[in-house]
Structure formats: C-alpha cells, structure tokens
C-alpha cells in the first residue's frame, strides 16, 4: 500500500551526498583505504574513569527505572555546580533539564514554542538540525542568517526582518566554520533577542573543545540572558561520549519548562546510570581549570590541527588555525561538491560546505578526528590531487 509521508517530511531538504556516498561505497568495495575527515565524531575513547563509572552505575540495579522527564535531581545539581565553577553563573534546579544529547533538546525546543508559519532564524551554514529536526518538523519557517567570512562568520543582526520571528539559533564555537565569539557579540545577541521578543537558543556543544588558551563563554554570563535564552550543552564532544547520549539545557525557566512538557510526552529522560556517570564527569571539573583528561585530549587535537593547517598552507591554501572545535573550514574557492569529489577520488573524504547551507558553498569542512599519521597521509593525498 502506498503510504504517503506527512507534508512536513516532504519539506525536508533532499539528501545532497548521494553521489559521494556512491563513490565511497565503490572505493570501500574495492578494498580502498579511504581516510575519512568528514565525520564530527571523535575517534578517541572516553577517559578510563568514565568507562569505570559506566560499569559501576550500570551494575547498580537501582539505576534501571524511569528517570524524571527533567532529569535526576543529583544530575541537575551537578550541572548547577559545573555552571558556577566553569562560568560563574548561578542557576536554580528548575533552570536545568537533562537531555538525550543536545541534538534532542535542539529539536524538541521548537515543539514547545514554534507555531506553524513562525519564522525561526538559523545560521547558514549550520548544523542542519536547527532547520530540519527543529524548525521544519514543527511547520515553522527557517530564515537563514548568512555567516560570512568577512564578518568573522557572525550574523549581521541589523539586517534581519524580525516581524514574524519567534526563535533564533546561534552556535559558537561553531560547526562547521569553527568560528568563536567574544562576550561583546553575545551581548548584542541578547539585546537583539530582548528588544524583539525572540527566544534565543544558544548551542554550546563545543564549549570545552578549545585551544591556545581560548575559553568559550556561556551566553548566560551576559546580563539579561536569563530573560530570553536557553543554552544547550553536551558531554558528547567534551568526554568523547557521542554514543552515550547525554547532554543538558539550562536557562530561562519558561523555556526549560516548555522543553520538559514536550519531553514528558516523548521520552522519560536519559537512563539514570548515564546521568550518574555524567555527574562524575562534571565533578571532574573541581576548579576553574579543565580536568587533566580534557587538557590532554585538547592537546592531542591541537597537534592534529597544527599538522593539518600547516600542511594545507604549505600546499597553497590559506586557512587559520581554529581556536575551538575539531573542524577546519577551508575556502576551496569553487564548487564544494566538485572539490570534495576530487579529494574522494584521491582517497580522502571531506564534507562539501553546501551540505551546511547555501552560504557554505565554496568551502569544505575537514575534521581532525583521525590520528596524526592518518592526517599526514591525508595531506599527502590532498597535495597529490592538485
Ligand atoms: C553544533 C552541534 N550541536 C549539537 C550537536 C549534537 O551533539 P549531541 O547530540 O551528541 O550532544 C552537534 C553534533 O555534531 C553539533 O555539531
């Protein structure tokens, strides 16, 4: 029987990478050793204390019942303490919610606040969930905010028509451009949201993946942010726990409450044992300094970043060393799909920028989630492709 998809599913954009996936499949079928620098999933494992905690908490039979939709009280308490420690921001328990990874919260927040036809401001290029999983699946209208290199990949807030805007997404440290921002820009964003009665969803999933002494701010450090903002965090990238699905959102009480209402009808919070592991992970920040595991992890990523960027510069590409994330956003000065296909044929998979939005065209995203030897080999292959 021909079942028809709902209109909102039909409105999801077409999958752009079919041709590239065909080449990947063919190459793998021929036993070709393809180097993937395309996936935003750390190759490094979680630290041993997380694995030990997972074993211990999963073995505790008390940890297998339903959790609360808003998360366990001790998890929320650990988040509050982490916020105070890390950002010097004071929050209450009812300003925190546990998430099955930040992606889930980013998708569900629109369900609580966006009505059909409402405008939602989304960066372009961007992590696709703001447009697809969040806005389109709620029958909202995604309005792109171009992130241009000449504006340091920040949106021009003065150029926005705010009449029908209900919500906006911002994400720094940014995927895919790896751009970072200072508190001055965050203040402008909070003022813009307040002046225009816009819900500000701030995705801070990469706040802990930083280099060269850069420390990513929280939007909640800005005066007035608690009136309009909710911030999404994740243990995925900080502790290499992408598959464990644990994150949280913090901020304005009404926004947290709306998200809780949606989640209480959809899921019952992350598993209790995962939340207990996350408590131990967050408590490993016992001072303003990052824990030893994180410093080592970031040092490892930094060495990979330096190798990748230095080699790209040597072979004639101009690109800066990102201060955060594990992405290099390379201006390939042309058709990003063609450029990526050329690299694929040379044995390196990268992501064409156009996959992140119209304004991602003429860039590719190169991920340094591979060991240094593989990155060095990938660079040789890239050099030989031109
Ligand atoms: C910008 C950004 N936000 C959120 C996420 C979602 O992460 P998670 O759901 O694992 O917390 C990702 C994952 O790649 C991301 O790149």
GROMACS .gro file of C-alpha atoms and ligand atoms in nm:
model
  402
    1UNK     CA    1   0.000   0.000   0.000
    2UNK     CA    2   0.149   0.338  -0.094
    3UNK     CA    3   0.180   0.529   0.234
    4UNK     CA    4   0.244   0.899   0.191
    5UNK     CA    5   0.482   1.091   0.410
    6UNK     CA    6   0.340   1.386   0.605
    7UNK     CA    7   0.389   1.721   0.434
    8UNK     CA    8   0.650   1.827   0.690
    9UNK     CA    9   0.865   1.528   0.598
   10UNK     CA   10   0.829   1.615   0.231
   11UNK     CA   11   0.958   1.962   0.315
   12UNK     CA   12   1.289   1.824   0.449
   13UNK     CA   13   1.567   1.912   0.203
   14UNK     CA   14   1.693   1.646  -0.039
   15UNK     CA   15   1.994   1.442   0.058
   16UNK     CA   16   2.288   1.605  -0.121
   17UNK     CA   17   2.557   1.348  -0.078
   18UNK     CA   18   2.412   1.053  -0.274
   19UNK     CA   19   2.678   1.074  -0.549
   20UNK     CA   20   2.961   1.098  -0.294
   21UNK     CA   21   2.825   0.805  -0.098
   22UNK     CA   22   2.820   0.600  -0.419
   23UNK     CA   23   3.192   0.670  -0.468
   24UNK     CA   24   3.266   0.588  -0.100
   25UNK     CA   25   3.080   0.257  -0.133
   26UNK     CA   26   3.261   0.169  -0.457
   27UNK     CA   27   3.603   0.251  -0.309
   28UNK     CA   28   3.535   0.055   0.008
   29UNK     CA   29   3.406  -0.237  -0.204
   30UNK     CA   30   3.740  -0.238  -0.389
   31UNK     CA   31   3.921  -0.257  -0.053
   32UNK     CA   32   4.049   0.102  -0.094
   33UNK     CA   33   4.189   0.260   0.224
   34UNK     CA   34   3.978   0.575   0.238
   35UNK     CA   35   4.068   0.834   0.505
   36UNK     CA   36   3.754   0.990   0.646
   37UNK     CA   37   3.795   1.350   0.758
   38UNK     CA   38   3.424   1.411   0.728
   39UNK     CA   39   3.258   1.295   1.048
   40UNK     CA   40   3.213   1.505   1.362
   41UNK     CA   41   3.255   1.206   1.590
   42UNK     CA   42   3.574   1.182   1.799
   43UNK     CA   43   3.793   0.880   1.723
   44UNK     CA   44   3.939   0.899   2.076
   45UNK     CA   45   3.773   0.697   2.356
   46UNK     CA   46   3.614   0.832   2.673
   47UNK     CA   47   3.862   0.856   2.963
   48UNK     CA   48   3.903   0.540   3.177
   49UNK     CA   49   3.721   0.697   3.475
   50UNK     CA   50   3.408   0.731   3.258
   51UNK     CA   51   3.425   0.367   3.148
   52UNK     CA   52   3.470   0.257   3.511
   53UNK     CA   53   3.177   0.474   3.618
   54UNK     CA   54   2.959   0.333   3.338
   55UNK     CA   55   3.032  -0.024   3.450
   56UNK     CA   56   2.965   0.060   3.813
   57UNK     CA   57   2.644   0.259   3.757
   58UNK     CA   58   2.502   0.012   3.504
   59UNK     CA   59   2.565  -0.271   3.752
   60UNK     CA   60   2.360  -0.092   4.019
   61UNK     CA   61   2.009  -0.237   3.990
   62UNK     CA   62   1.855   0.083   4.130
   63UNK     CA   63   1.964   0.267   3.817
   64UNK     CA   64   1.731   0.093   3.571
   65UNK     CA   65   1.394   0.254   3.646
   66UNK     CA   66   1.243   0.550   3.465
   67UNK     CA   67   1.411   0.882   3.528
   68UNK     CA   68   1.223   1.213   3.565
   69UNK     CA   69   1.145   1.398   3.241
   70UNK     CA   70   1.354   1.689   3.365
   71UNK     CA   71   1.639   1.460   3.481
   72UNK     CA   72   1.761   1.329   3.817
   73UNK     CA   73   1.795   1.592   4.095
   74UNK     CA   74   2.162   1.497   4.155
   75UNK     CA   75   2.237   1.535   3.783
   76UNK     CA   76   2.078   1.882   3.780
   77UNK     CA   77   2.270   1.972   4.096
   78UNK     CA   78   2.598   1.867   3.929
   79UNK     CA   79   2.510   2.084   3.628
   80UNK     CA   80   2.444   2.383   3.859
   81UNK     CA   81   2.779   2.333   4.030
   82UNK     CA   82   2.956   2.296   3.695
   83UNK     CA   83   2.800   2.619   3.573
   84UNK     CA   84   2.912   2.805   3.882
   85UNK     CA   85   3.262   2.660   3.857
   86UNK     CA   86   3.306   2.698   3.483
   87UNK     CA   87   3.116   3.021   3.403
   88UNK     CA   88   3.050   3.176   3.745
   89UNK     CA   89   2.675   3.169   3.669
   90UNK     CA   90   2.424   3.093   3.947
   91UNK     CA   91   2.127   2.880   3.842
   92UNK     CA   92   1.838   2.702   4.016
   93UNK     CA   93   1.727   2.339   3.971
   94UNK     CA   94   1.422   2.449   3.769
   95UNK     CA   95   1.653   2.615   3.515
   96UNK     CA   96   1.814   2.283   3.416
   97UNK     CA   97   1.697   1.985   3.212
   98UNK     CA   98   1.877   1.661   3.121
   99UNK     CA   99   1.880   1.571   2.751
  100UNK     CA  100   1.943   1.264   2.540
  101UNK     CA  101   2.230   1.460   2.383
  102UNK     CA  102   2.199   1.825   2.287
  103UNK     CA  103   2.056   1.732   1.944
  104UNK     CA  104   1.739   1.605   2.108
  105UNK     CA  105   1.688   1.929   2.302
  106UNK     CA  106   1.762   2.144   1.997
  107UNK     CA  107   1.498   1.950   1.802
  108UNK     CA  108   1.237   1.949   2.079
  109UNK     CA  109   1.260   2.313   2.189
  110UNK     CA  110   1.076   2.424   1.874
  111UNK     CA  111   0.793   2.181   1.950
  112UNK     CA  112   0.725   2.374   2.269
  113UNK     CA  113   0.729   2.726   2.122
  114UNK     CA  114   0.707   2.738   1.741
  115UNK     CA  115   0.366   2.756   1.574
  116UNK     CA  116   0.310   2.675   1.206
  117UNK     CA  117   0.431   2.967   0.997
  118UNK     CA  118   0.650   3.125   1.269
  119UNK     CA  119   0.991   3.240   1.147
  120UNK     CA  120   1.295   3.078   1.305
  121UNK     CA  121   1.635   3.240   1.244
  122UNK     CA  122   1.900   2.982   1.162
  123UNK     CA  123   2.266   3.043   1.081
  124UNK     CA  124   2.378   2.948   0.729
  125UNK     CA  125   2.600   2.743   0.710
  126UNK     CA  126   2.497   2.547   1.019
  127UNK     CA  127   2.446   2.218   1.193
  128UNK     CA  128   2.139   2.100   0.995
  129UNK     CA  129   1.919   2.015   1.297
  130UNK     CA  130   1.818   2.381   1.357
  131UNK     CA  131   1.647   2.390   1.020
  132UNK     CA  132   1.537   2.032   0.974
  133UNK     CA  133   1.484   1.848   1.305
  134UNK     CA  134   1.368   2.161   1.484
  135UNK     CA  135   1.203   2.416   1.253
  136UNK     CA  136   1.070   2.218   0.955
  137UNK     CA  137   0.940   1.932   1.168
  138UNK     CA  138   0.735   2.192   1.360
  139UNK     CA  139   0.599   2.354   1.043
  140UNK     CA  140   0.799   2.668   1.115
  141UNK     CA  141   0.981   2.868   0.850
  142UNK     CA  142   1.360   2.864   0.864
  143UNK     CA  143   1.502   3.206   0.779
  144UNK     CA  144   1.877   3.187   0.707
  145UNK     CA  145   2.121   3.431   0.867
  146UNK     CA  146   2.430   3.426   0.640
  147UNK     CA  147   2.757   3.364   0.823
  148UNK     CA  148   3.014   3.534   0.602
  149UNK     CA  149   3.391   3.518   0.631
  150UNK     CA  150   3.416   3.898   0.602
  151UNK     CA  151   3.201   3.924   0.917
  152UNK     CA  152   3.405   3.658   1.102
  153UNK     CA  153   3.118   3.411   1.048
  154UNK     CA  154   2.880   3.609   1.270
  155UNK     CA  155   2.529   3.704   1.151
  156UNK     CA  156   2.451   4.067   1.074
  157UNK     CA  157   2.172   4.122   1.327
  158UNK     CA  158   2.088   4.466   1.185
  159UNK     CA  159   1.985   4.312   0.853
  160UNK     CA  160   1.714   4.087   0.997
  161UNK     CA  161   1.342   4.141   0.938
  162UNK     CA  162   1.210   4.050   1.282
  163UNK     CA  163   0.834   4.082   1.227
  164UNK     CA  164   0.744   3.712   1.239
  165UNK     CA  165   1.046   3.578   1.425
  166UNK     CA  166   0.973   3.360   1.728
  167UNK     CA  167   1.307   3.190   1.783
  168UNK     CA  168   1.670   3.208   1.679
  169UNK     CA  169   1.961   2.965   1.693
  170UNK     CA  170   2.322   3.062   1.747
  171UNK     CA  171   2.617   2.825   1.784
  172UNK     CA  172   2.968   2.919   1.896
  173UNK     CA  173   3.222   2.762   1.893
  174UNK     CA  174   3.069   2.699   1.555
  175UNK     CA  175   3.014   2.391   1.346
  176UNK     CA  176   3.107   2.396   1.058
  177UNK     CA  177   3.308   2.723   1.042
  178UNK     CA  178   3.495   2.670   1.375
  179UNK     CA  179   3.441   3.042   1.444
  180UNK     CA  180   3.439   3.166   1.803
  181UNK     CA  181   3.290   3.481   1.953
  182UNK     CA  182   3.354   3.711   2.245
  183UNK     CA  183   3.109   3.839   2.505
  184UNK     CA  184   3.059   4.165   2.315
  185UNK     CA  185   2.884   3.978   2.033
  186UNK     CA  186   2.686   3.771   2.284
  187UNK     CA  187   2.567   4.092   2.449
  188UNK     CA  188   2.448   4.222   2.109
  189UNK     CA  189   2.264   3.893   2.051
  190UNK     CA  190   2.093   3.903   2.393
  191UNK     CA  191   1.989   4.268   2.344
  192UNK     CA  192   1.858   4.185   1.996
  193UNK     CA  193   1.653   3.894   2.134
  194UNK     CA  194   1.516   4.104   2.422
  195UNK     CA  195   1.431   4.405   2.204
  196UNK     CA  196   1.239   4.186   1.961
  197UNK     CA  197   1.089   3.929   2.199
  198UNK     CA  198   1.277   3.639   2.040
  199UNK     CA  199   1.368   3.310   2.209
  200UNK     CA  200   1.745   3.272   2.186
  201UNK     CA  201   1.866   2.911   2.162
  202UNK     CA  202   2.242   2.902   2.212
  203UNK     CA  203   2.419   2.580   2.114
  204UNK     CA  204   2.740   2.550   2.317
  205UNK     CA  205   2.814   2.183   2.238
  206UNK     CA  206   3.183   2.261   2.169
  207UNK     CA  207   3.247   2.489   2.468
  208UNK     CA  208   3.517   2.259   2.607
  209UNK     CA  209   3.700   2.170   2.283
  210UNK     CA  210   3.927   2.474   2.277
  211UNK     CA  211   4.294   2.554   2.212
  212UNK     CA  212   4.564   2.817   2.261
  213UNK     CA  213   4.421   2.940   2.592
  214UNK     CA  214   4.080   3.030   2.445
  215UNK     CA  215   3.790   2.973   2.686
  216UNK     CA  216   3.444   2.971   2.529
  217UNK     CA  217   3.187   3.186   2.712
  218UNK     CA  218   2.834   3.088   2.805
  219UNK     CA  219   2.551   3.310   2.682
  220UNK     CA  220   2.421   3.300   3.040
  221UNK     CA  221   2.720   3.509   3.150
  222UNK     CA  222   2.554   3.803   2.974
  223UNK     CA  223   2.326   4.037   3.172
  224UNK     CA  224   1.963   3.977   3.078
  225UNK     CA  225   2.027   3.641   2.907
  226UNK     CA  226   1.810   3.454   3.155
  227UNK     CA  227   1.513   3.657   3.029
  228UNK     CA  228   1.537   3.516   2.675
  229UNK     CA  229   1.793   3.238   2.639
  230UNK     CA  230   1.835   2.865   2.673
  231UNK     CA  231   2.180   2.712   2.627
  232UNK     CA  232   2.246   2.358   2.505
  233UNK     CA  233   2.543   2.153   2.624
  234UNK     CA  234   2.667   1.806   2.564
  235UNK     CA  235   2.905   1.556   2.715
  236UNK     CA  236   2.949   1.410   2.364
  237UNK     CA  237   3.246   1.615   2.249
  238UNK     CA  238   3.387   1.705   2.593
  239UNK     CA  239   3.425   1.345   2.712
  240UNK     CA  240   3.418   1.158   2.376
  241UNK     CA  241   3.078   1.013   2.470
  242UNK     CA  242   2.880   1.073   2.150
  243UNK     CA  243   2.706   0.735   2.162
  244UNK     CA  244   2.612   0.756   2.530
  245UNK     CA  245   2.357   1.031   2.456
  246UNK     CA  246   2.380   1.267   2.747
  247UNK     CA  247   2.357   1.644   2.746
  248UNK     CA  248   2.161   1.922   2.912
  249UNK     CA  249   1.996   2.259   2.860
  250UNK     CA  250   1.997   2.549   3.105
  251UNK     CA  251   1.843   2.891   3.109
  252UNK     CA  252   1.513   3.074   3.125
  253UNK     CA  253   1.263   2.884   3.344
  254UNK     CA  254   0.971   2.907   3.099
  255UNK     CA  255   1.189   2.773   2.818
  256UNK     CA  256   1.314   2.484   3.034
  257UNK     CA  257   0.958   2.416   3.146
  258UNK     CA  258   0.830   2.410   2.784
  259UNK     CA  259   1.101   2.165   2.687
  260UNK     CA  260   1.011   1.949   2.990
  261UNK     CA  261   0.643   1.948   2.884
  262UNK     CA  262   0.738   1.820   2.536
  263UNK     CA  263   0.983   1.563   2.666
  264UNK     CA  264   0.741   1.428   2.924
  265UNK     CA  265   0.518   1.324   2.631
  266UNK     CA  266   0.802   1.181   2.420
  267UNK     CA  267   1.073   1.027   2.639
  268UNK     CA  268   1.143   0.976   3.006
  269UNK     CA  269   1.484   1.138   3.029
  270UNK     CA  270   1.827   0.979   2.976
  271UNK     CA  271   1.896   0.649   3.157
  272UNK     CA  272   1.961   0.704   3.528
  273UNK     CA  273   2.301   0.531   3.507
  274UNK     CA  274   2.411   0.764   3.226
  275UNK     CA  275   2.312   1.066   3.436
  276UNK     CA  276   2.509   0.926   3.731
  277UNK     CA  277   2.815   0.886   3.506
  278UNK     CA  278   2.765   1.244   3.385
  279UNK     CA  279   2.763   1.363   3.748
  280UNK     CA  280   3.110   1.209   3.792
  281UNK     CA  281   3.225   1.360   3.462
  282UNK     CA  282   3.107   1.711   3.557
  283UNK     CA  283   3.255   1.680   3.905
  284UNK     CA  284   3.596   1.609   3.749
  285UNK     CA  285   3.600   1.989   3.699
  286UNK     CA  286   3.684   2.063   4.059
  287UNK     CA  287   3.840   2.401   3.989
  288UNK     CA  288   3.817   2.660   3.711
  289UNK     CA  289   4.092   2.465   3.531
  290UNK     CA  290   3.982   2.190   3.292
  291UNK     CA  291   4.038   1.834   3.418
  292UNK     CA  292   4.361   1.659   3.321
  293UNK     CA  293   4.184   1.430   3.074
  294UNK     CA  294   4.044   1.726   2.883
  295UNK     CA  295   4.374   1.914   2.868
  296UNK     CA  296   4.543   1.605   2.721
  297UNK     CA  297   4.259   1.544   2.478
  298UNK     CA  298   4.267   1.904   2.357
  299UNK     CA  299   4.648   1.895   2.330
  300UNK     CA  300   4.618   1.588   2.107
  301UNK     CA  301   4.355   1.763   1.891
  302UNK     CA  302   4.569   2.078   1.875
  303UNK     CA  303   4.868   1.881   1.740
  304UNK     CA  304   4.646   1.731   1.472
  305UNK     CA  305   4.503   2.075   1.391
  306UNK     CA  306   4.853   2.223   1.353
  307UNK     CA  307   4.965   1.941   1.127
  308UNK     CA  308   4.655   1.974   0.908
  309UNK     CA  309   4.655   2.354   0.882
  310UNK     CA  310   5.033   2.384   0.836
  311UNK     CA  311   5.025   2.128   0.555
  312UNK     CA  312   4.725   2.288   0.386
  313UNK     CA  313   4.908   2.623   0.399
  314UNK     CA  314   5.225   2.466   0.256
  315UNK     CA  315   5.033   2.331  -0.041
  316UNK     CA  316   4.889   2.673  -0.111
  317UNK     CA  317   4.562   2.702   0.084
  318UNK     CA  318   4.506   2.993   0.314
  319UNK     CA  319   4.341   2.891   0.638
  320UNK     CA  320   4.362   2.995   1.001
  321UNK     CA  321   4.410   2.766   1.297
  322UNK     CA  322   4.071   2.738   1.469
  323UNK     CA  323   4.063   2.822   1.840
  324UNK     CA  324   3.794   2.561   1.905
  325UNK     CA  325   3.608   2.255   1.765
  326UNK     CA  326   3.773   1.982   1.560
  327UNK     CA  327   3.694   2.135   1.222
  328UNK     CA  328   3.888   2.329   0.961
  329UNK     CA  329   3.664   2.534   0.732
  330UNK     CA  330   3.864   2.557   0.413
  331UNK     CA  331   3.782   2.808   0.141
  332UNK     CA  332   3.823   2.592  -0.170
  333UNK     CA  333   3.734   2.885  -0.397
  334UNK     CA  334   3.492   2.695  -0.613
  335UNK     CA  335   3.226   2.427  -0.628
  336UNK     CA  336   3.249   2.249  -0.292
  337UNK     CA  337   3.091   1.927  -0.419
  338UNK     CA  338   3.337   1.906  -0.709
  339UNK     CA  339   3.631   1.980  -0.476
  340UNK     CA  340   3.520   1.713  -0.228
  341UNK     CA  341   3.464   1.459  -0.507
  342UNK     CA  342   3.816   1.524  -0.635
  343UNK     CA  343   3.956   1.459  -0.287
  344UNK     CA  344   3.741   1.149  -0.256
  345UNK     CA  345   3.894   1.014  -0.574
  346UNK     CA  346   4.236   1.082  -0.415
  347UNK     CA  347   4.128   0.881  -0.108
  348UNK     CA  348   4.018   1.150   0.141
  349UNK     CA  349   3.657   1.213   0.243
  350UNK     CA  350   3.570   1.570   0.350
  351UNK     CA  351   3.228   1.738   0.371
  352UNK     CA  352   3.121   1.985   0.098
  353UNK     CA  353   3.021   2.314   0.261
  354UNK     CA  354   2.700   2.336   0.060
  355UNK     CA  355   2.568   2.049   0.275
  356UNK     CA  356   2.552   2.300   0.564
  357UNK     CA  357   2.357   2.562   0.366
  358UNK     CA  358   2.377   2.788   0.062
  359UNK     CA  359   2.640   3.013   0.224
  360UNK     CA  360   2.862   2.710   0.284
  361UNK     CA  361   2.927   2.687  -0.089
  362UNK     CA  362   3.293   2.725  -0.189
  363UNK     CA  363   3.408   2.580   0.145
  364UNK     CA  364   3.472   2.227   0.267
  365UNK     CA  365   3.474   2.109   0.627
  366UNK     CA  366   3.775   1.897   0.719
  367UNK     CA  367   3.760   1.716   1.052
  368UNK     CA  368   4.066   1.627   1.256
  369UNK     CA  369   3.917   1.324   1.426
  370UNK     CA  370   4.186   1.086   1.299
  371UNK     CA  371   4.532   1.001   1.439
  372UNK     CA  372   4.822   1.222   1.327
  373UNK     CA  373   4.970   0.959   1.092
  374UNK     CA  374   4.639   0.936   0.907
  375UNK     CA  375   4.611   1.314   0.886
  376UNK     CA  376   4.967   1.331   0.747
  377UNK     CA  377   4.880   1.065   0.488
  378UNK     CA  378   4.555   1.250   0.404
  379UNK     CA  379   4.752   1.573   0.350
  380UNK     CA  380   4.985   1.394   0.105
  381UNK     CA  381   4.685   1.265  -0.083
  382UNK     CA  382   4.529   1.613  -0.089
  383UNK     CA  383   4.856   1.760  -0.223
  384UNK     CA  384   4.874   1.493  -0.494
  385UNK     CA  385   4.516   1.567  -0.605
  386UNK     CA  386   4.611   1.915  -0.733
  387LIG     C1  387   2.684   2.221   1.661
  387LIG     C2  388   2.637   2.093   1.718
  387LIG     N1  389   2.540   2.095   1.810
  387LIG     C3  390   2.491   1.984   1.863
  387LIG     C4  391   2.539   1.860   1.824
  387LIG     C5  392   2.474   1.738   1.883
  387LIG     O1  393   2.555   1.672   1.973
  387LIG     P1  394   2.495   1.568   2.078
  387LIG     O2  395   2.352   1.541   2.042
  387LIG     O3  396   2.579   1.447   2.064
  387LIG     O4  397   2.506   1.634   2.211
  387LIG     C6  398   2.639   1.851   1.728
  387LIG     C7  399   2.688   1.720   1.684
  387LIG     O5  400   2.769   1.706   1.596
  387LIG     C8  401   2.689   1.971   1.673
  387LIG     O6  402   2.786   1.971   1.581
   0.00000   0.00000   0.00000
